[in-house]
Amino acid sequence: MLSLNSQQATDMPHKKYPLPPRWVSKFFQWYCHPDYYEDIEGDLLERFESGLEEHGLKNARWNYIKDVVRLFRPGIIRSLEISSRINHYSMFKNYLKVGYRNILKHKGFSLINVTGLAIGIACCIIIMLYVQNELSYDRYHKNYNQTYRVLQTFRSAADPGSLPPPAPEEFQVWGCAPIGPALQADFPEIKSFFRFTSPVNLLFQYQNKKFQEDNMVFADSTAFKVFSWRLISGREETALTKPNSIVLTQNVAAKYFGKNDPLGKTITIDQTKSFVVTGVMEDVPHNSHFTFDGLISMTTAHNWRTEIFDWWGYVDFYTYFLVDEQANIAALAQRIPDFVKRHLPGWQDNTIAFEPLSDAYLYSVAARQPGAMGSLSNIYMFSSIAVFILIIACINFMNLSTARSMERAKEIGIRKSIGAHRHSLVVQFLLESILLSTISAILAVALVSIALPWVQELSAKTLDLSSLLSWKSVIAFMGGVFLIGLLAGSYPAWILAQVRSAQVLKGTFKSSSKGAALRKSLVIFQLSLSIALIAGTAIVFSQLDFIRSRDLGFTKEQMLVIDFGWDSGVQEQLNIIKAEFLRHPDVHSIAASRAVPGNFLPDAGTRIESPEGAMIMQSPGIYEIEPDFVPTYDMQMIAGRSFSANIPKDSTETLLLNEAAMRLYGYTDPSEIVGKKFSQWGRNGIVVGVVKDFNYKSLHTKVEPLALRFAPVGALRHLSLQVSPENITKTIA
């Protein structure tokens, strides 16, 4: 029987023949193996024509569809892309095998490349951990984006209202107690406020365990509402409501109670007061811009000193507040002038401001911070160093790879002669590069785990490698390793893929002069970056050496400081204790004071007579000292005299200033301010001397104004002993 295929039927214009469904024929043509297509198609059309004569068009088409579907089975369908994919997988596996063998074959080259990349990646990981730590401060708080803190200014002028608006640097975080309740009363958008004080030093005793605790703060009961600190035991709502209640951190609680439950237990403080433990909380995370070891209820501080909670001029509180999600902080800030006028009519030159919690660690320029500050410039600097180190490592890899092009030329020539395409060679060399970078990354992680303890000690940061185990960090790390391998191997792969097989097989292949020029350029660039890093290291070292050797204006060598924490027993017997210390042959001098250089100190509202005769109010820092303090620290008097134990009036009617304070009150000649009147914290008298400026704070800042006054009874905390350099260990013992 003569059969017509679909094309023949279409080509005969004079007579129309019924055809099977076109879409079915196209489907069959798509899946059928090309080697069988024509034969099977003829048989299908023959069956269709036979069915057409016997059963009609409808049944013939339906049977045709069933035949096409039945033929869709292994052996007839084409391989599609499966074989291609299998082939690609095999090639990929072969590339990795060749790369692995090449690494083992050239052990020296591979070791240099892997080690160089590993050190570069390890440096980047360490710097990334540091940067991640810096950027993570306070972000663990649930209400991070809704929490703000209050900044205040404390300025004064002879003509009230004459000062310009304060600069950001003139604000300070340290403020007064009444401002928190007043803000919540006047601003409905404020859901809650939280205050805490400067750290206090207290002697804790439980049974036979006695320790001096230096980082306890008085805090409002809203602590756990504003901030996301978790209580392990106790109730958040009531833990800090009652007087003489205290919440300890987990570490401090373990020191006194071990594994026993401390809830409800009583701790004796300063040998006279009893505090009940009402809660134990997790230790404050290291990435907090302020920390503490325990919270004492604010009602306790209120009972001790009720007057300061209504005193807008008394400064010893840090105030934070939580706003509604819909609150507009800019709109709140616009209402500040009315708030100040309503509550502080005498504050013509002073104001308050709101600072978001997100700015507290890295961006704040306000003074009197509650904790250590970060440095945004350090983040940029270290990030740049990480990039430089990585670039140097990648350039080192590229130079070594291109320099070895002659050794790989024969391999490439043979591969090309048997049909290898240029893109497949590029893929091969890129895979080798990625394999090397992966090995380097594994080695880098090992190096980081070994070096991390020393880095933490050097940086005073808690850097944890496990912080990189989040899925985002793992993906970023793997992507980075892949990118490093891709970038480091891209140019060598492109250069090696250009090799002509004919030249190689004839033995006439030579390295390109352009390649040599590029390698030289890369080496110059690499050395330039290395020199820049070495120079930066030298500058940092010289700065550290400058800090170590700089004259601070006082003697710090062989100075032993004993903190007795306001102990009333020590203060009552202070003269006897000092005399007993001086009997030791290696103790040359001794002095008592409230603070020593480098310690916390308060500000004091101080009025001093100006050159024009007006009493000007400023707020310099204050040291409360004994007469022996200035000579013990070898401080230099540049005008007037120091305090004297033989002049009774010195204890209540005299004041010393440093040079910065002298300039603050409008004087340039130190001798001119000697004899001028002063008024400070209930004392009135005259300035008797000017001390040469000494660095009692960080060398990052200028020496700030400082007033030194004769310490009143009960205001002393430290003993400073100047000891002999010989046998220091024996002397301390």
Tab-separated table of N, CA and C in Angstrom, residues 163-297:
chain	number	residue	atom	x	y	z
A	163	LEU	N	24.994	83.154	74.991
A	163	LEU	CA	25.787	82.123	74.321
A	163	LEU	C	25.077	81.618	73.054
A	164	PRO	N	25.854	81.259	72.025
A	164	PRO	CA	25.245	80.684	70.815
A	164	PRO	C	24.722	79.282	71.102
A	165	PRO	N	23.925	78.717	70.189
A	165	PRO	CA	23.445	77.338	70.386
A	165	PRO	C	24.625	76.398	70.598
A	166	PRO	N	24.485	75.421	71.475
A	166	PRO	CA	25.621	74.532	71.784
A	166	PRO	C	25.995	73.658	70.599
A	167	ALA	N	27.301	73.413	70.454
A	167	ALA	CA	27.800	72.464	69.454
A	167	ALA	C	27.569	71.042	69.964
A	168	PRO	N	27.520	70.050	69.075
A	168	PRO	CA	27.303	68.659	69.530
A	168	PRO	C	28.298	68.226	70.602
A	169	GLU	N	29.540	68.729	70.530
A	169	GLU	CA	30.565	68.332	71.502
A	169	GLU	C	30.306	68.907	72.894
A	170	GLU	N	29.429	69.913	72.987
A	170	GLU	CA	29.167	70.538	74.282
A	170	GLU	C	28.108	69.799	75.089
A	171	PHE	N	27.429	68.847	74.465
A	171	PHE	CA	26.443	68.035	75.195
A	171	PHE	C	27.165	66.946	75.972
A	172	GLN	N	26.515	66.441	77.008
A	172	GLN	CA	27.047	65.295	77.738
A	172	GLN	C	25.908	64.340	78.071
A	173	VAL	N	26.264	63.066	78.168
A	173	VAL	CA	25.253	62.038	78.444
A	173	VAL	C	24.885	62.042	79.921
A	174	TRP	N	25.798	62.417	80.750
A	174	TRP	CA	25.615	62.484	82.201
A	174	TRP	C	24.675	63.626	82.523
A	175	GLY	N	23.569	63.337	83.200
A	175	GLY	CA	22.591	64.382	83.464
A	175	GLY	C	21.967	64.258	84.837
A	176	CYS	N	20.795	64.896	84.988
A	176	CYS	CA	20.135	64.976	86.289
A	176	CYS	C	18.988	63.967	86.385
A	177	ALA	N	18.536	63.725	87.612
A	177	ALA	CA	17.516	62.711	87.868
A	177	ALA	C	16.104	63.108	87.448
A	178	PRO	N	15.663	64.379	87.643
A	178	PRO	CA	14.255	64.697	87.380
A	178	PRO	C	13.867	64.712	85.919
A	179	ILE	N	14.834	64.699	85.014
A	179	ILE	CA	14.496	64.906	83.605
A	179	ILE	C	13.705	63.738	83.026
A	180	GLY	N	13.964	62.509	83.485
A	180	GLY	CA	13.243	61.345	82.971
A	180	GLY	C	11.753	61.403	83.254
A	181	PRO	N	11.337	61.546	84.535
A	181	PRO	CA	9.903	61.639	84.824
A	181	PRO	C	9.232	62.827	84.138
A	182	ALA	N	9.949	63.959	84.041
A	182	ALA	CA	9.368	65.145	83.404
A	182	ALA	C	9.122	64.909	81.916
A	183	LEU	N	10.025	64.245	81.248
A	183	LEU	CA	9.853	63.951	79.824
A	183	LEU	C	8.665	63.023	79.600
A	184	GLN	N	8.539	61.985	80.429
A	184	GLN	CA	7.425	61.058	80.247
A	184	GLN	C	6.087	61.746	80.511
A	185	ALA	N	6.085	62.692	81.445
A	185	ALA	CA	4.845	63.414	81.750
A	185	ALA	C	4.449	64.362	80.626
A	186	ASP	N	5.441	64.957	79.945
A	186	ASP	CA	5.148	65.970	78.921
A	186	ASP	C	5.065	65.411	77.506
A	187	PHE	N	5.629	64.233	77.278
A	187	PHE	CA	5.651	63.653	75.940
A	187	PHE	C	4.911	62.317	75.962
A	188	PRO	N	3.643	62.279	75.520
A	188	PRO	CA	2.875	61.025	75.540
A	188	PRO	C	3.508	59.921	74.685
A	189	GLU	N	4.348	60.302	73.707
A	189	GLU	CA	4.982	59.296	72.837
A	189	GLU	C	6.002	58.442	73.577
A	190	ILE	N	6.459	58.917	74.749
A	190	ILE	CA	7.452	58.166	75.518
A	190	ILE	C	6.737	57.109	76.360
A	191	LYS	N	6.986	55.840	76.041
A	191	LYS	CA	6.323	54.737	76.737
A	191	LYS	C	6.923	54.499	78.117
A	192	SER	N	8.252	54.596	78.203
A	192	SER	CA	8.916	54.306	79.469
A	192	SER	C	10.298	54.940	79.459
A	193	PHE	N	10.816	55.278	80.643
A	193	PHE	CA	12.176	55.795	80.748
A	193	PHE	C	12.957	54.930	81.742
A	194	PHE	N	14.265	54.975	81.618
A	194	PHE	CA	15.151	54.184	82.476
A	194	PHE	C	16.374	55.016	82.824
A	195	ARG	N	16.662	55.102	84.130
A	195	ARG	CA	17.850	55.830	84.588
A	195	ARG	C	18.768	54.874	85.337
A	196	PHE	N	20.061	55.134	85.224
A	196	PHE	CA	21.022	54.455	86.084
A	196	PHE	C	22.123	55.441	86.437
A	197	THR	N	22.812	55.177	87.514
A	197	THR	CA	23.830	56.095	88.007
A	197	THR	C	25.217	55.681	87.542
A	198	SER	N	26.176	56.512	87.853
A	198	SER	CA	27.570	56.127	87.651
A	198	SER	C	27.864	54.910	88.533
A	199	PRO	N	28.824	54.070	88.153
A	199	PRO	CA	29.143	52.883	88.968
A	199	PRO	C	29.585	53.278	90.377
A	200	VAL	N	29.156	52.503	91.349
A	200	VAL	CA	29.565	52.723	92.731
A	200	VAL	C	30.431	51.551	93.186
A	201	ASN	N	31.286	51.837	94.136
A	201	ASN	CA	32.201	50.837	94.671
A	201	ASN	C	31.711	50.420	96.046
A	202	LEU	N	31.371	49.129	96.197
A	202	LEU	CA	30.785	48.657	97.451
A	202	LEU	C	31.465	47.367	97.910
A	203	LEU	N	31.554	47.204	99.218
A	203	LEU	CA	32.108	45.984	99.801
A	203	LEU	C	30.967	45.005	100.044
A	204	PHE	N	30.976	43.876	99.349
A	204	PHE	CA	29.940	42.853	99.456
A	204	PHE	C	30.433	41.731	100.361
A	205	GLN	N	29.515	41.221	101.179
A	205	GLN	CA	29.863	40.097	102.041
A	205	GLN	C	28.683	39.157	102.156
A	206	TYR	N	28.948	37.860	101.922
A	206	TYR	CA	27.962	36.822	102.147
A	206	TYR	C	28.669	35.674	102.857
A	207	GLN	N	28.232	35.427	104.093
A	207	GLN	CA	28.882	34.445	104.977
A	207	GLN	C	30.376	34.792	105.086
A	208	ASN	N	31.250	33.894	104.680
A	208	ASN	CA	32.681	34.181	104.822
A	208	ASN	C	33.318	34.715	103.531
A	209	LYS	N	32.497	35.007	102.529
A	209	LYS	CA	32.999	35.535	101.254
A	209	LYS	C	32.847	37.050	101.231
A	210	LYS	N	33.945	37.727	100.954
A	210	LYS	CA	33.939	39.189	100.984
A	210	LYS	C	34.747	39.712	99.789
A	211	PHE	N	34.079	40.526	98.957
A	211	PHE	CA	34.741	41.072	97.776
A	211	PHE	C	34.353	42.541	97.595
A	212	GLN	N	35.280	43.299	96.994
A	212	GLN	CA	35.000	44.684	96.622
A	212	GLN	C	34.404	44.668	95.211
A	213	GLU	N	33.200	45.187	95.051
A	213	GLU	CA	32.533	45.245	93.742
A	213	GLU	C	32.594	46.677	93.221
A	214	ASP	N	33.170	46.826	92.012
A	214	ASP	CA	33.422	48.162	91.480
A	214	ASP	C	32.408	48.633	90.444
A	215	ASN	N	31.524	47.756	89.996
A	215	ASN	CA	30.682	48.138	88.856
A	215	ASN	C	29.201	47.890	89.137
A	216	MET	N	28.752	48.330	90.301
A	216	MET	CA	27.333	48.264	90.640
A	216	MET	C	26.687	49.623	90.360
A	217	VAL	N	25.465	49.610	89.836
A	217	VAL	CA	24.778	50.865	89.544
A	217	VAL	C	23.384	50.841	90.168
A	218	PHE	N	22.885	52.019	90.523
A	218	PHE	CA	21.494	52.157	90.933
A	218	PHE	C	20.662	52.317	89.663
A	219	ALA	N	19.526	51.605	89.586
A	219	ALA	CA	18.773	51.574	88.336
A	219	ALA	C	17.279	51.549	88.603
A	220	ASP	N	16.537	52.119	87.649
A	220	ASP	CA	15.073	52.111	87.735
A	220	ASP	C	14.527	50.708	87.507
A	221	SER	N	13.308	50.491	87.988
A	221	SER	CA	12.676	49.177	87.860
A	221	SER	C	12.266	48.874	86.420
A	222	THR	N	12.341	49.870	85.526
A	222	THR	CA	11.981	49.659	84.114
A	222	THR	C	13.142	49.103	83.292
A	223	ALA	N	14.219	48.688	83.943
A	223	ALA	CA	15.416	48.218	83.236
A	223	ALA	C	15.089	47.154	82.200
A	224	PHE	N	14.253	46.171	82.587
A	224	PHE	CA	13.989	45.037	81.702
A	224	PHE	C	12.861	45.317	80.720
A	225	LYS	N	12.232	46.476	80.866
A	225	LYS	CA	11.202	46.892	79.914
A	225	LYS	C	11.832	47.662	78.754
A	226	VAL	N	12.808	48.492	79.064
A	226	VAL	CA	13.465	49.296	78.031
A	226	VAL	C	14.526	48.479	77.305
A	227	PHE	N	15.309	47.690	78.063
A	227	PHE	CA	16.393	46.915	77.472
A	227	PHE	C	16.096	45.415	77.539
A	228	SER	N	16.734	44.657	76.647
A	228	SER	CA	16.442	43.221	76.507
A	228	SER	C	17.416	42.364	77.297
A	229	TRP	N	17.600	42.668	78.560
A	229	TRP	CA	18.404	41.800	79.428
A	229	TRP	C	17.484	40.722	80.008
A	230	ARG	N	17.948	39.498	80.040
A	230	ARG	CA	17.089	38.381	80.443
A	230	ARG	C	17.346	37.982	81.884
A	231	LEU	N	16.280	37.931	82.652
A	231	LEU	CA	16.356	37.455	84.026
A	231	LEU	C	16.336	35.931	84.036
A	232	ILE	N	17.296	35.343	84.730
A	232	ILE	CA	17.328	33.894	84.893
A	232	ILE	C	16.382	33.485	86.020
A	233	SER	N	16.356	34.294	87.070
A	233	SER	CA	15.416	34.062	88.169
A	233	SER	C	14.920	35.410	88.672
A	234	GLY	N	13.716	35.413	89.237
A	234	GLY	CA	13.098	36.658	89.666
A	234	GLY	C	12.088	37.150	88.643
A	235	ARG	N	11.344	38.177	89.020
A	235	ARG	CA	10.308	38.744	88.146
A	235	ARG	C	10.738	40.114	87.653
A	236	GLU	N	10.641	40.328	86.345
A	236	GLU	CA	11.078	41.591	85.755
A	236	GLU	C	10.304	42.782	86.319
A	237	GLU	N	9.011	42.585	86.579
A	237	GLU	CA	8.167	43.713	87.001
A	237	GLU	C	8.466	44.165	88.424
A	238	THR	N	8.942	43.270	89.280
A	238	THR	CA	9.078	43.616	90.702
A	238	THR	C	10.512	43.518	91.229
A	239	ALA	N	11.447	43.070	90.403
A	239	ALA	CA	12.805	42.806	90.900
A	239	ALA	C	13.482	44.054	91.458
A	240	LEU	N	13.168	45.226	90.910
A	240	LEU	CA	13.848	46.455	91.344
A	240	LEU	C	12.879	47.510	91.860
A	241	THR	N	11.793	47.080	92.465
A	241	THR	CA	10.817	48.049	92.955
A	241	THR	C	11.030	48.425	94.423
A	242	LYS	N	11.438	47.484	95.242
A	242	LYS	CA	11.547	47.740	96.681
A	242	LYS	C	12.927	48.268	97.061
A	243	PRO	N	13.011	49.065	98.132
A	243	PRO	CA	14.325	49.515	98.625
A	243	PRO	C	15.181	48.331	99.070
A	244	ASN	N	16.486	48.509	98.958
A	244	ASN	CA	17.470	47.500	99.378
A	244	ASN	C	17.310	46.166	98.647
A	245	SER	N	16.857	46.229	97.389
A	245	SER	CA	16.802	45.021	96.563
A	245	SER	C	17.867	45.140	95.487
A	246	ILE	N	18.388	43.996	95.082
A	246	ILE	CA	19.502	43.997	94.128
A	246	ILE	C	19.367	42.828	93.166
A	247	VAL	N	19.676	43.084	91.907
A	247	VAL	CA	19.727	42.054	90.873
A	247	VAL	C	21.191	41.861	90.500
A	248	LEU	N	21.683	40.632	90.614
A	248	LEU	CA	23.081	40.327	90.312
A	248	LEU	C	23.209	39.699	88.931
A	249	THR	N	24.327	39.930	88.298
A	249	THR	CA	24.603	39.205	87.059
A	249	THR	C	25.011	37.775	87.409
A	250	GLN	N	24.912	36.900	86.440
A	250	GLN	CA	25.150	35.474	86.664
A	250	GLN	C	26.561	35.220	87.210
A	251	ASN	N	27.530	35.943	86.692
A	251	ASN	CA	28.919	35.730	87.101
A	251	ASN	C	29.131	36.131	88.563
A	252	VAL	N	28.567	37.270	88.955
A	252	VAL	CA	28.722	37.738	90.337
A	252	VAL	C	27.956	36.820	91.291
A	253	ALA	N	26.763	36.404	90.890
A	253	ALA	CA	25.958	35.507	91.746
A	253	ALA	C	26.704	34.205	92.012
A	254	ALA	N	27.370	33.669	90.987
A	254	ALA	CA	28.120	32.419	91.163
A	254	ALA	C	29.297	32.607	92.117
A	255	LYS	N	29.867	33.809	92.154
A	255	LYS	CA	31.010	34.077	93.024
A	255	LYS	C	30.626	33.957	94.497
A	256	TYR	N	29.403	34.354	94.834
A	256	TYR	CA	28.974	34.323	96.237
A	256	TYR	C	28.177	33.077	96.588
A	257	PHE	N	27.360	32.579	95.664
A	257	PHE	CA	26.414	31.508	95.999
A	257	PHE	C	26.701	30.192	95.296
A	258	GLY	N	27.700	30.170	94.400
A	258	GLY	CA	27.998	28.948	93.681
A	258	GLY	C	26.813	28.500	92.846
A	259	LYS	N	26.429	27.230	92.994
A	259	LYS	CA	25.307	26.691	92.227
A	259	LYS	C	23.978	26.817	92.975
A	260	ASN	N	24.003	27.361	94.191
A	260	ASN	CA	22.774	27.524	94.970
A	260	ASN	C	21.948	28.681	94.435
A	261	ASP	N	20.646	28.610	94.654
A	261	ASP	CA	19.747	29.668	94.209
A	261	ASP	C	19.896	30.880	95.138
A	262	PRO	N	20.308	32.043	94.615
A	262	PRO	CA	20.521	33.204	95.484
A	262	PRO	C	19.252	33.997	95.776
A	263	LEU	N	18.140	33.651	95.123
A	263	LEU	CA	16.916	34.436	95.261
A	263	LEU	C	16.457	34.464	96.721
A	264	GLY	N	16.254	35.665	97.238
A	264	GLY	CA	15.807	35.834	98.618
A	264	GLY	C	16.929	35.876	99.641
A	265	LYS	N	18.162	35.583	99.220
A	265	LYS	CA	19.295	35.619	100.140
A	265	LYS	C	19.702	37.065	100.421
A	266	THR	N	20.352	37.285	101.569
A	266	THR	CA	20.748	38.632	101.999
A	266	THR	C	22.257	38.803	101.899
A	267	ILE	N	22.656	39.914	101.276
A	267	ILE	CA	24.071	40.275	101.164
A	267	ILE	C	24.306	41.520	102.009
A	268	THR	N	25.391	41.516	102.785
A	268	THR	CA	25.764	42.687	103.588
A	268	THR	C	26.674	43.584	102.747
A	269	ILE	N	26.345	44.859	102.714
A	269	ILE	CA	27.102	45.820	101.914
A	269	ILE	C	27.737	46.850	102.833
A	270	ASP	N	29.036	47.068	102.643
A	270	ASP	CA	29.806	48.020	103.454
A	270	ASP	C	29.662	47.748	104.953
A	271	GLN	N	29.466	46.488	105.286
A	271	GLN	CA	29.427	46.001	106.670
A	271	GLN	C	28.270	46.563	107.502
A	272	THR	N	27.386	47.340	106.872
A	272	THR	CA	26.310	47.976	107.650
A	272	THR	C	24.921	47.751	107.065
A	273	LYS	N	24.805	47.603	105.747
A	273	LYS	CA	23.494	47.560	105.089
A	273	LYS	C	23.217	46.160	104.564
A	274	SER	N	21.950	45.767	104.623
A	274	SER	CA	21.536	44.447	104.141
A	274	SER	C	20.702	44.600	102.876
A	275	PHE	N	21.101	43.876	101.826
A	275	PHE	CA	20.388	43.900	100.552
A	275	PHE	C	19.867	42.505	100.239
A	276	VAL	N	18.635	42.440	99.729
A	276	VAL	CA	18.013	41.168	99.370
A	276	VAL	C	18.157	40.944	97.866
A	277	VAL	N	18.622	39.763	97.492
A	277	VAL	CA	18.763	39.416	96.067
A	277	VAL	C	17.381	39.085	95.523
A	278	THR	N	16.894	39.910	94.605
A	278	THR	CA	15.552	39.723	94.038
A	278	THR	C	15.588	39.222	92.602
A	279	GLY	N	16.782	39.008	92.071
A	279	GLY	CA	16.870	38.510	90.694
A	279	GLY	C	18.308	38.204	90.300
A	280	VAL	N	18.438	37.304	89.364
A	280	VAL	CA	19.735	37.009	88.740
A	280	VAL	C	19.540	37.107	87.236
A	281	MET	N	20.361	37.887	86.588
A	281	MET	CA	20.246	38.100	85.149
A	281	MET	C	21.493	37.577	84.440
A	282	GLU	N	21.336	37.335	83.144
A	282	GLU	CA	22.495	36.949	82.352
A	282	GLU	C	23.520	38.080	82.360
A	283	ASP	N	24.796	37.723	82.231
A	283	ASP	CA	25.819	38.758	82.153
A	283	ASP	C	25.530	39.680	80.973
A	284	VAL	N	25.791	40.966	81.165
A	284	VAL	CA	25.562	41.935	80.098
A	284	VAL	C	26.455	41.569	78.913
A	285	PRO	N	25.892	41.427	77.710
A	285	PRO	CA	26.720	41.065	76.547
A	285	PRO	C	27.889	42.022	76.353
A	286	HIS	N	28.983	41.485	75.851
A	286	HIS	CA	30.182	42.302	75.670
A	286	HIS	C	29.965	43.431	74.673
A	287	ASN	N	29.029	43.241	73.734
A	287	ASN	CA	28.797	44.286	72.740
A	287	ASN	C	27.699	45.248	73.202
A	288	SER	N	27.854	45.746	74.420
A	288	SER	CA	26.985	46.784	74.986
A	288	SER	C	27.829	48.032	75.233
A	289	HIS	N	27.262	49.209	74.976
A	289	HIS	CA	28.070	50.422	75.132
A	289	HIS	C	28.232	50.812	76.598
A	290	PHE	N	27.505	50.146	77.494
A	290	PHE	CA	27.797	50.259	78.928
A	290	PHE	C	27.497	48.909	79.571
A	291	THR	N	28.230	48.588	80.622
A	291	THR	CA	28.061	47.306	81.306
A	291	THR	C	27.996	47.533	82.808
A	292	PHE	N	27.608	46.506	83.523
A	292	PHE	CA	27.527	46.556	84.988
A	292	PHE	C	27.539	45.134	85.512
A	293	ASP	N	27.779	45.004	86.808
A	293	ASP	CA	27.790	43.687	87.449
A	293	ASP	C	26.568	43.450	88.323
A	294	GLY	N	25.759	44.476	88.486
A	294	GLY	CA	24.560	44.340	89.307
A	294	GLY	C	23.755	45.620	89.295
A	295	LEU	N	22.450	45.480	89.530
A	295	LEU	CA	21.532	46.625	89.567
A	295	LEU	C	20.930	46.733	90.961
A	296	ILE	N	21.095	47.893	91.584
A	296	ILE	CA	20.483	48.171	92.884
A	296	ILE	C	19.266	49.047	92.632
A	297	SER	N	18.173	48.767	93.301
A	297	SER	CA	16.933	49.505	93.044
A	297	SER	C	17.125	51.003	93.248
